[in-house]
XYZ file of C-alpha atoms in Angstrom:
529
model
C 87.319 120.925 94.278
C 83.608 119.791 94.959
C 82.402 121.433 97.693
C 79.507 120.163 99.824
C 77.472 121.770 102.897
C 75.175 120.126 105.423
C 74.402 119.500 108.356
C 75.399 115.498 109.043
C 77.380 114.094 107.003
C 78.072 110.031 106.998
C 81.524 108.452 106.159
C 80.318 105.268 105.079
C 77.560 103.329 103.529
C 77.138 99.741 105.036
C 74.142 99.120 107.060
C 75.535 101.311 109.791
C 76.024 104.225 107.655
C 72.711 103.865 106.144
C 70.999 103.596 109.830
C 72.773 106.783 110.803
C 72.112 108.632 107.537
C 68.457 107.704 107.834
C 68.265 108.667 112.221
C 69.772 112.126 111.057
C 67.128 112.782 108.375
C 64.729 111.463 109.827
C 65.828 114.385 113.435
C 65.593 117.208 110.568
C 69.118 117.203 109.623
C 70.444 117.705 106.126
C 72.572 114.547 105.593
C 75.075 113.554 102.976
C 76.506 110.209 103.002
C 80.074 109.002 101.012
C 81.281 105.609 100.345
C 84.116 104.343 99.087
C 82.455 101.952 96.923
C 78.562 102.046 95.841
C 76.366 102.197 99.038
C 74.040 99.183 99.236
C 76.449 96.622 97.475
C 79.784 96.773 98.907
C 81.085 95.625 102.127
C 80.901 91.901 103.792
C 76.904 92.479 104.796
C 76.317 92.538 100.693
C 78.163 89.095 99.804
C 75.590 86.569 101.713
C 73.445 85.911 104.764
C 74.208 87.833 108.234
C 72.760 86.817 111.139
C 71.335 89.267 113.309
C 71.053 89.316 117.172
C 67.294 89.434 117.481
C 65.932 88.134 120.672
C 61.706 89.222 121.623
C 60.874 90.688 124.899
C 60.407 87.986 127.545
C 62.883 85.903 129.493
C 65.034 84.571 126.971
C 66.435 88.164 125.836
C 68.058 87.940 130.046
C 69.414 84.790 129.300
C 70.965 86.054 126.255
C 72.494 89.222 127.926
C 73.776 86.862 130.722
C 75.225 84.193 127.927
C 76.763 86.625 126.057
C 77.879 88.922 128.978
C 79.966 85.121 130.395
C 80.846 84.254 126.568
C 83.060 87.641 126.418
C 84.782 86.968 129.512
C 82.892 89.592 131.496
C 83.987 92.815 129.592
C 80.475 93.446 128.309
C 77.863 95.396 129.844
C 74.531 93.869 130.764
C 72.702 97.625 130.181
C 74.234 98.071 126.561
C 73.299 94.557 125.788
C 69.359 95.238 126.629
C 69.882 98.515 124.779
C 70.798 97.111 121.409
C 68.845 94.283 122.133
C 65.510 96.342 122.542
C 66.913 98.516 119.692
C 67.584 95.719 116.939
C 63.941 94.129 117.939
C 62.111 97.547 117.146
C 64.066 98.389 113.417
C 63.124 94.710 112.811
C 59.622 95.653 113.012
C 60.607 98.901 110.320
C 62.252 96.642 108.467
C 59.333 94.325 108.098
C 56.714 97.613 107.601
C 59.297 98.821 105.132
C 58.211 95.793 102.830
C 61.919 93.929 103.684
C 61.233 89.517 104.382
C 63.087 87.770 106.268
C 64.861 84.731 104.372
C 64.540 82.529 107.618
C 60.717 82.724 107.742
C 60.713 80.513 103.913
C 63.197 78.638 105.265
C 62.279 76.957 108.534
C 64.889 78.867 110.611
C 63.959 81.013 113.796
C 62.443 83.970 112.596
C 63.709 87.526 111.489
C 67.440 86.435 112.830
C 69.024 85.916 109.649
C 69.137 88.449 106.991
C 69.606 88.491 103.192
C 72.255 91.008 102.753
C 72.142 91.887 99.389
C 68.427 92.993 99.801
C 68.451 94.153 102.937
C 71.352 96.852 101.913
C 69.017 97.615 98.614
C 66.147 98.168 101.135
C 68.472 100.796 103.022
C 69.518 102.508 99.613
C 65.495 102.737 98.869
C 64.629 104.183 102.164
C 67.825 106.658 102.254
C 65.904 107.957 98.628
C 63.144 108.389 100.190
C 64.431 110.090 103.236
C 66.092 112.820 101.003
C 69.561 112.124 101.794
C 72.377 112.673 100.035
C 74.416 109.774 98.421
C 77.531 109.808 96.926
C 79.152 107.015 95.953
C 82.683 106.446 95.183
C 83.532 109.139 97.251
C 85.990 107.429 99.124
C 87.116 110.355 102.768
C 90.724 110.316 103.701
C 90.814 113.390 106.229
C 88.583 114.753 108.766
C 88.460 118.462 108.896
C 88.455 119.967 112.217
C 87.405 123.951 113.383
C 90.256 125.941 115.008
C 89.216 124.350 119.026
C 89.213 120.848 117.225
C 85.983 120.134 116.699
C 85.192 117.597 113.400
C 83.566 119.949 110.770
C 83.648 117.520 107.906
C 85.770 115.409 105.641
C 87.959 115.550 102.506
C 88.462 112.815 100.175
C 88.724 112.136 95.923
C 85.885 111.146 93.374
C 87.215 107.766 91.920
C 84.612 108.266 89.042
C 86.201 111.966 88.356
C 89.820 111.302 87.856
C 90.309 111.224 91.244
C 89.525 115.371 92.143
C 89.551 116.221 95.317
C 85.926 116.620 97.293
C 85.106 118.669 100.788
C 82.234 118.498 102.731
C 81.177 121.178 105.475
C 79.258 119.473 108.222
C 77.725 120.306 111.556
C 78.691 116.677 113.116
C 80.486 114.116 110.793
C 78.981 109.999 111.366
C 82.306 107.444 110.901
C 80.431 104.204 109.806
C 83.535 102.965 107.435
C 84.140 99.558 108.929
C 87.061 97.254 110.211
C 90.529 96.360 108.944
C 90.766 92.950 107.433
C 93.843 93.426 106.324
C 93.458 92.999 102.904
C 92.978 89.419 103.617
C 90.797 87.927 100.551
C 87.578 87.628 102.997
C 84.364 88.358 100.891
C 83.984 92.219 101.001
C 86.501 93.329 103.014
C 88.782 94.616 99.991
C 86.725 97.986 101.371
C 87.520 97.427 104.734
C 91.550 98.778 105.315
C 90.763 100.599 108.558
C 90.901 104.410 106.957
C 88.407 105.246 109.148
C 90.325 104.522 112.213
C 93.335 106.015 111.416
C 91.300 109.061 110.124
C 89.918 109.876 113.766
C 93.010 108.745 115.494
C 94.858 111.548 113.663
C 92.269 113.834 115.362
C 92.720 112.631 118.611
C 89.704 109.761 118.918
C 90.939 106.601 121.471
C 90.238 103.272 120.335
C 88.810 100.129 122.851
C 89.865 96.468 122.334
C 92.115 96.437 119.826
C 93.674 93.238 121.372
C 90.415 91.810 120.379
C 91.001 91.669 116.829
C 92.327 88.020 116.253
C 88.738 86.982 114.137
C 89.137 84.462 111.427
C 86.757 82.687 109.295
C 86.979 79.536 107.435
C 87.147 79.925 103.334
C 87.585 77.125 100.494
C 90.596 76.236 99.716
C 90.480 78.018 95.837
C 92.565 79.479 92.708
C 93.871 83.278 93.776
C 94.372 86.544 91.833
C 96.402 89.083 91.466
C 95.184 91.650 93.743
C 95.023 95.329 92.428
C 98.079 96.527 94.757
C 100.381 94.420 92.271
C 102.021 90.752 91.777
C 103.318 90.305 95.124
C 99.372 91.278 96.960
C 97.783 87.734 96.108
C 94.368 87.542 97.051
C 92.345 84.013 96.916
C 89.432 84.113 95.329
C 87.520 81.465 97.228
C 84.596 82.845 99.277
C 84.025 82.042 102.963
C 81.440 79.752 103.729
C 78.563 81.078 105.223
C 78.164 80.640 108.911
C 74.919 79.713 108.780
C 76.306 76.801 106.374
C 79.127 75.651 108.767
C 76.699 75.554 111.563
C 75.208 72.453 109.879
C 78.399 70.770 108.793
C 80.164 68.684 110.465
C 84.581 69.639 110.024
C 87.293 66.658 109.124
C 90.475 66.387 109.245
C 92.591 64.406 106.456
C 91.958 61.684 108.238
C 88.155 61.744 108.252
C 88.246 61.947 112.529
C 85.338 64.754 113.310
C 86.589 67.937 115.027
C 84.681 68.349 118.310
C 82.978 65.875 118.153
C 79.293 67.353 116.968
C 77.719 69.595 114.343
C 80.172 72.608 113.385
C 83.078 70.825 115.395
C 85.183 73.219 116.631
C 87.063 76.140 114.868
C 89.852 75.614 117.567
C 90.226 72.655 116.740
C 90.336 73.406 112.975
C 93.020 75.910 113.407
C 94.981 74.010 115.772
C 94.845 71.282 112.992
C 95.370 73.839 109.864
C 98.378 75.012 111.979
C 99.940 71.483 112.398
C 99.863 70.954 108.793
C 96.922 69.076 108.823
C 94.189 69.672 105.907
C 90.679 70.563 107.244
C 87.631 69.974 105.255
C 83.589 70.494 105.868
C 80.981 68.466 104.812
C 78.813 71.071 102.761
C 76.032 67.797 102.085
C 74.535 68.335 105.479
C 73.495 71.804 104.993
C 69.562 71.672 105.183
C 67.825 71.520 101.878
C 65.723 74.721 102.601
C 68.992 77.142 104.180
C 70.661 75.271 100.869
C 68.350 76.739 98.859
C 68.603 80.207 100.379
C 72.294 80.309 99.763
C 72.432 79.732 96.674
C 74.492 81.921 95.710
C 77.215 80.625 97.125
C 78.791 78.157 94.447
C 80.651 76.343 96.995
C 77.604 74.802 98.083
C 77.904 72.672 95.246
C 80.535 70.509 96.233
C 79.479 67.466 99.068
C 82.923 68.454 100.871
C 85.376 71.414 100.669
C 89.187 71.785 102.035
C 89.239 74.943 104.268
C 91.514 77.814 105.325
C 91.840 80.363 107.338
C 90.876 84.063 106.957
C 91.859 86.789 108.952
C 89.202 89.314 109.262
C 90.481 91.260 111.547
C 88.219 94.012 113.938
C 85.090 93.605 110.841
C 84.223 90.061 113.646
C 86.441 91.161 115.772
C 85.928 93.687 118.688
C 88.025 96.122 118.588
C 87.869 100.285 117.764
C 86.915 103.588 118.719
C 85.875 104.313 121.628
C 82.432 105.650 122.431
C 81.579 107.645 125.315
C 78.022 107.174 125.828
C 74.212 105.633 124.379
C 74.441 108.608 121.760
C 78.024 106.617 120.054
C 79.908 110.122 120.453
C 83.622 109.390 120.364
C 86.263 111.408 122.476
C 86.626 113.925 120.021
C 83.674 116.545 119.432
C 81.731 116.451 116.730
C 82.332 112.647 115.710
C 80.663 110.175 116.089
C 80.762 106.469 115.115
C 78.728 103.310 114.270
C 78.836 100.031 113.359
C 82.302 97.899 112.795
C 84.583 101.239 113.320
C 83.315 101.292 116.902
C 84.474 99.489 119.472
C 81.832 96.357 120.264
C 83.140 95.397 123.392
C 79.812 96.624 125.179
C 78.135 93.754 123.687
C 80.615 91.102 122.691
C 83.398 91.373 125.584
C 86.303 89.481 124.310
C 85.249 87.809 121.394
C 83.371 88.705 118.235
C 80.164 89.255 116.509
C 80.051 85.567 115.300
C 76.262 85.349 117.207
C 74.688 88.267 114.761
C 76.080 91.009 117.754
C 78.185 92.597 114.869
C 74.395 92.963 113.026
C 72.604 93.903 115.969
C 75.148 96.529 116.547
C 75.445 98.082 113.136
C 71.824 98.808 113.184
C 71.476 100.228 116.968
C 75.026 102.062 117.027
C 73.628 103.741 113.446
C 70.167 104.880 115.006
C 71.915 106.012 118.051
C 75.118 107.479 116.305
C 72.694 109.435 113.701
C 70.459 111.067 116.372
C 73.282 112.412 118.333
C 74.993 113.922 115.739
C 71.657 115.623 114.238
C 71.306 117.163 118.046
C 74.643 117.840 117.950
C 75.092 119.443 114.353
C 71.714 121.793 115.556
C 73.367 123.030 118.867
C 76.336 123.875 116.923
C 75.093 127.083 114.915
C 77.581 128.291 112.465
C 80.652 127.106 111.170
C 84.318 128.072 111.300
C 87.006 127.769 109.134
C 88.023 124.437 108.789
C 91.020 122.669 108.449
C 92.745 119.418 107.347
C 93.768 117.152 109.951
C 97.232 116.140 108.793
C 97.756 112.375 108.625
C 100.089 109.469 107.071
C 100.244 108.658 103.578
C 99.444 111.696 102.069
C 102.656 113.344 101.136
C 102.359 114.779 97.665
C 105.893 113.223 96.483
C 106.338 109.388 96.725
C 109.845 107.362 97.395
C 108.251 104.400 99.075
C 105.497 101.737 97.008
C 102.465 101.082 99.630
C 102.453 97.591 98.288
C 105.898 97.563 100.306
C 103.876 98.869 103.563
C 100.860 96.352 103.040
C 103.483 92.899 102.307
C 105.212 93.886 106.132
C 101.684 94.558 107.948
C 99.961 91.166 106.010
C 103.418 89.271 107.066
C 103.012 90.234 110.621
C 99.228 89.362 111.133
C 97.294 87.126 108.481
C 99.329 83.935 109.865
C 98.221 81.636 112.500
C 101.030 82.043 114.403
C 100.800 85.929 114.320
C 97.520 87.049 115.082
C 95.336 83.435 116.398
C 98.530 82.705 118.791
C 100.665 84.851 120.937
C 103.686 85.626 122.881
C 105.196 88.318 124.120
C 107.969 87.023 121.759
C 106.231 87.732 118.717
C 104.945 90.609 119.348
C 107.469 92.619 120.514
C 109.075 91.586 117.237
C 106.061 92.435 114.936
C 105.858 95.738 117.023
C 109.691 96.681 116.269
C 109.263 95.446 112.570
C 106.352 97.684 112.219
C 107.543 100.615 114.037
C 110.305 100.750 111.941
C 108.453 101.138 108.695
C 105.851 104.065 110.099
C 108.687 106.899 109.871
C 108.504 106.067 106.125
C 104.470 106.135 105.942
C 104.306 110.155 107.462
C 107.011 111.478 105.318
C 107.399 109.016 101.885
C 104.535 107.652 101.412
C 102.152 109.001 99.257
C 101.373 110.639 95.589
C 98.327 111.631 93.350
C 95.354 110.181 91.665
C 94.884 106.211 92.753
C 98.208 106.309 94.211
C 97.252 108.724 96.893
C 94.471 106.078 97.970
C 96.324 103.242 98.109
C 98.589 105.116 100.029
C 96.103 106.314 102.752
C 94.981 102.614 102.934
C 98.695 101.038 103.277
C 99.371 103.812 106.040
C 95.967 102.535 107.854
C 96.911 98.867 107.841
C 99.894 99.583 109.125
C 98.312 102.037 111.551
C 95.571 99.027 112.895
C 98.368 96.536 112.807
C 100.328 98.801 115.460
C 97.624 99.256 117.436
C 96.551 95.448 117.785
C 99.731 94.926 118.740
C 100.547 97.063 121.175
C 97.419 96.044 122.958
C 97.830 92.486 122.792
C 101.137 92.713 124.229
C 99.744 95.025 127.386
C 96.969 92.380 128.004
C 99.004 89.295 129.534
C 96.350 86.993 129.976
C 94.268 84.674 127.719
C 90.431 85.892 127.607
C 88.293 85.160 124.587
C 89.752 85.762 121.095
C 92.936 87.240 122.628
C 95.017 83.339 123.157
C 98.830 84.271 124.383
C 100.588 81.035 124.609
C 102.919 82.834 127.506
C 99.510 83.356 129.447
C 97.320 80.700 128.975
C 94.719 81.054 131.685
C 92.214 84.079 132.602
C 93.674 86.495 135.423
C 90.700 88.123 137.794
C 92.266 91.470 137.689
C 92.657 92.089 134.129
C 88.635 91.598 133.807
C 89.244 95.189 132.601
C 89.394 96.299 128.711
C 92.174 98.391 127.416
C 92.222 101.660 125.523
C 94.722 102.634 122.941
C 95.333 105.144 120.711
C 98.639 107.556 119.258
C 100.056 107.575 115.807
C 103.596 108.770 115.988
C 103.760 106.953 119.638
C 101.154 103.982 120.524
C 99.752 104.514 123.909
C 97.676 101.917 125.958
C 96.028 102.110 129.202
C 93.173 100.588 131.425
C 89.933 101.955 131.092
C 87.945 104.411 133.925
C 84.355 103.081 133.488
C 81.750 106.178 132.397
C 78.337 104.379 131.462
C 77.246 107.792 129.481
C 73.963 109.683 129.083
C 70.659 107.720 128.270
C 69.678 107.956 124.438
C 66.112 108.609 123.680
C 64.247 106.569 121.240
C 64.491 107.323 117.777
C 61.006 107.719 115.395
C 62.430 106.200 111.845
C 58.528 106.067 110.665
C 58.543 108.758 107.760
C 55.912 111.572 108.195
């Protein structure tokens, strides 16, 4: 077994990992960073343009706290929103001193709010280099070790470029930056994004935020599909999503060439309402602005003049939904971790619905920063380490009777429809929670084995984990407010202006929340010495 030591060590390596790996170094820790995939080109931030939440100084940042603060139904906080607000505007700046351009500035859009992800993750790989931390890629983390009082101490996981041997790393505070669950639902990049990291710091005892909050869908191209890699009955469509930037500009049909909404974008109620009555949607990709054209093209759909859409489930990567943090320094309720970007709960931002403004951009970078400093302060109060332990979790027995791609066709039945996850009713949920509960028995004692089965596994037992725990909530919040739409409760109530946590693995809990606004974070010097 490769054994590592240090004194931070970052589960993931999207642009919220790479924030928090380079916060850490940057406070004097030692830092070692794993990713499932390759760090800088994996994950939905590396497959097109994101836009970022980027608002100057001056009296249009208030009015976009107080928009965005009514937008998610009033479950955000005004304070975190000036936070990552004023946060996202200064790594900008590092961004831009770094040597990083902004594609918007070549092509007539509002500056520095739209960002090419490809390069801007390369940037982040350059500057980790630089900063002296530790990458490993491929390194994929399926338990959190823990010290004999239950403080995080590190992670185990496998090298998939070593025939799959077993790694453990030592660590004064341990970083969870490993992004949503999609749900394995074809959306571009989110084959990384099964929720391990969730079910990882459940299993320790972490409480999750929002979960109810986790209905996010995206339009794609209608397209040919693939057989994905967990076997013939797993298909996977190979169509990207178009951008968002894209769809802003185009206007979305119906068969019969009526306009949905009535104006530029329409409405992606309306084109789900539609989708869901059988109707075929399409946009027309030929009003997409010649210079924004030219910045996305990479996307080949951009090709076509006008493209039949469907829907994408993705899940709590735009949704809101995860753990919970306790205060401005991202700490979760279990010593010793802390998390950042999609992993994290964003209802301090977003309220009720999701990142589809650039929040979920805005977030990734100030939740790393902030994440990444308080575990290097944390890791250096610490002093020395324990023995540490595995925490025990689903999916890992060593002896198999059950095939995850049996796990992942139940959880995918029960939430990439329509009428599953974008509507509700206490109807349907109660039956997706008593289909799922059923099949979790199996996950903790049959599900399981060695080399690339022992992933696929871990990630069938976290789908199914997420899937529980969306449920659950969704069921407990009986009321419509944002993304959450329960056909049983159409209206907002005034007294559930409150967000819900969750958490358990053997037993789902849910309960209301007891406000704690947290300890102020200091700022965070990035500039190398």
């Amino acid at each position: 077994m490769a054994a590592i030591e240090c004194d931070v060590l970052v589960v993931g390596g999207g642009p919220a990992g790479a924030w928090a790996a380079l916060a850490a170094a940057y406070g004097g820790a030692r830092v070692v960073m794993v990713d499932k995939a390759r760090c800088g080109s994996s994950g939905p931030t590396a497959k097109g343009l994101v836009a970022l939440w980027n608002v100057p100084p001056g009296p249009a940042r208030e009015d976009a706290v107080q928009h965005s603060y009514a937008k998610g139904g009033y479950l955000g906080d005004p304070v975190w929103m000036h936070r990552v607000l004023s946060e996202t505007h200064r790594r900008v700046d590092q961004l831009v001193r770094w040597g990083y351009r902004f594609p918007g500035e070549r092509a007539g859009l509002p500056a520095r709010v739209c960002l090419d992800g490809a390069k801007y993750l390369g940037r982040l790989r350059r500057s980790l280099i630089v900063a002296g931390v530790r990458i490993l890629d491929h390194h994929p983390a399926l338990q959190l070790l823990v010290d004999a009082e239950g403080v995080v101490t590190g992670a185990s996981g496998v090298q998939l470029r070593n025939d799959y041997r077993s790694w453990s790393a030592h660590a004064g505070a341990v970083v969870l930056a490993t992004g949503g669950c999609a749900f394995l639902s074809g959306g571009a990049g989110t084959d990384v994004d099964t929720g391990d990291g969730l079910l990882m710091a459940v299993e320790a005892g972490c409480e999750l935020s929002g979960m109810e909050f986790s209905s996010a869908y995206a339009l794609a191209p209608v397209g040919p599909v693939r057989l994905s890699a967990l076997g013939d009955d797993a298909i996977v469509p190979t169509a990207r999503p178009v951008p968002d930037l894209a769809l802003h500009f185009a206007t979305l049909y119906d068969e019969t060439g009526a306009a949905l909404g009535g104006g530029p974008f329409g409405s992606r109620a309306a084109a789900f309402e539609a989708i869901a009555d059988g109707r075929r949607i399409y946009a027309a990709l030929d009003e997409v602005p010649g210079s924004l054209r030219e910045q996305l093209s990479a996307t080949p759909v951009l090709a076509h003049p006008k493209v039949q859409l469907r829907p994408v489930l993705e899940g709590t990567v735009r949704g809101t939904g995860g753990l919970r943090v306790t205060g401005f320094d991202c700490a979760t309720t279990v010593p010793g971790l802390f998390g950042a970007g999609d992993v994290t709960t964003r209802e301090p931002i977003t309220g009720a619905v999701g990142g589809f403004g650039g929040q979920g951009g805005a977030w990734a970078i100030s939740s790393g920063v902030w994440a990444g400093a308080g575990a290097a302060q944390f890791a250096r109060g610490r002093g020395r380490l324990g023995k540490a332990r595995p925490v025990a979790g689903a999916g890992l027995a060593t002896t198999a009777s059950i095939d995850p791609r049996a796990v992942v066709g139940l959880v995918q039945e029960h939430t990439l429809p329509l009428r599953r996850s974008y509507w509700r009713s206490a109807g349907s949920l109660r039956d997706s929670i008593a289909e799922l509960d059923g099949m979790w028995p199996v996950t903790e004692c049959d599900l399981g084995g060695n080399g690339p089965e022992r992933l696929r596994a871990r990630e069938a037992a976290a789908l199914l984990a997420v899937a529980r725990w969306t449920k659950y909530s969704a069921l407990a919040r009986t009321e419509t407010r944002g993304m959450h739409r329960r056909t049983d409760h159409p209206g907002e109530a005034t007294d559930w202006r409150i967000r819900l946590h969750a958490g358990g693995v053997q037993s789902v809990w849910v309960q209301p929340e007891q406000r704690d606004p947290g300890p102020a974070t200091p700022h965070v010097d990035l500039t190398p010495a």
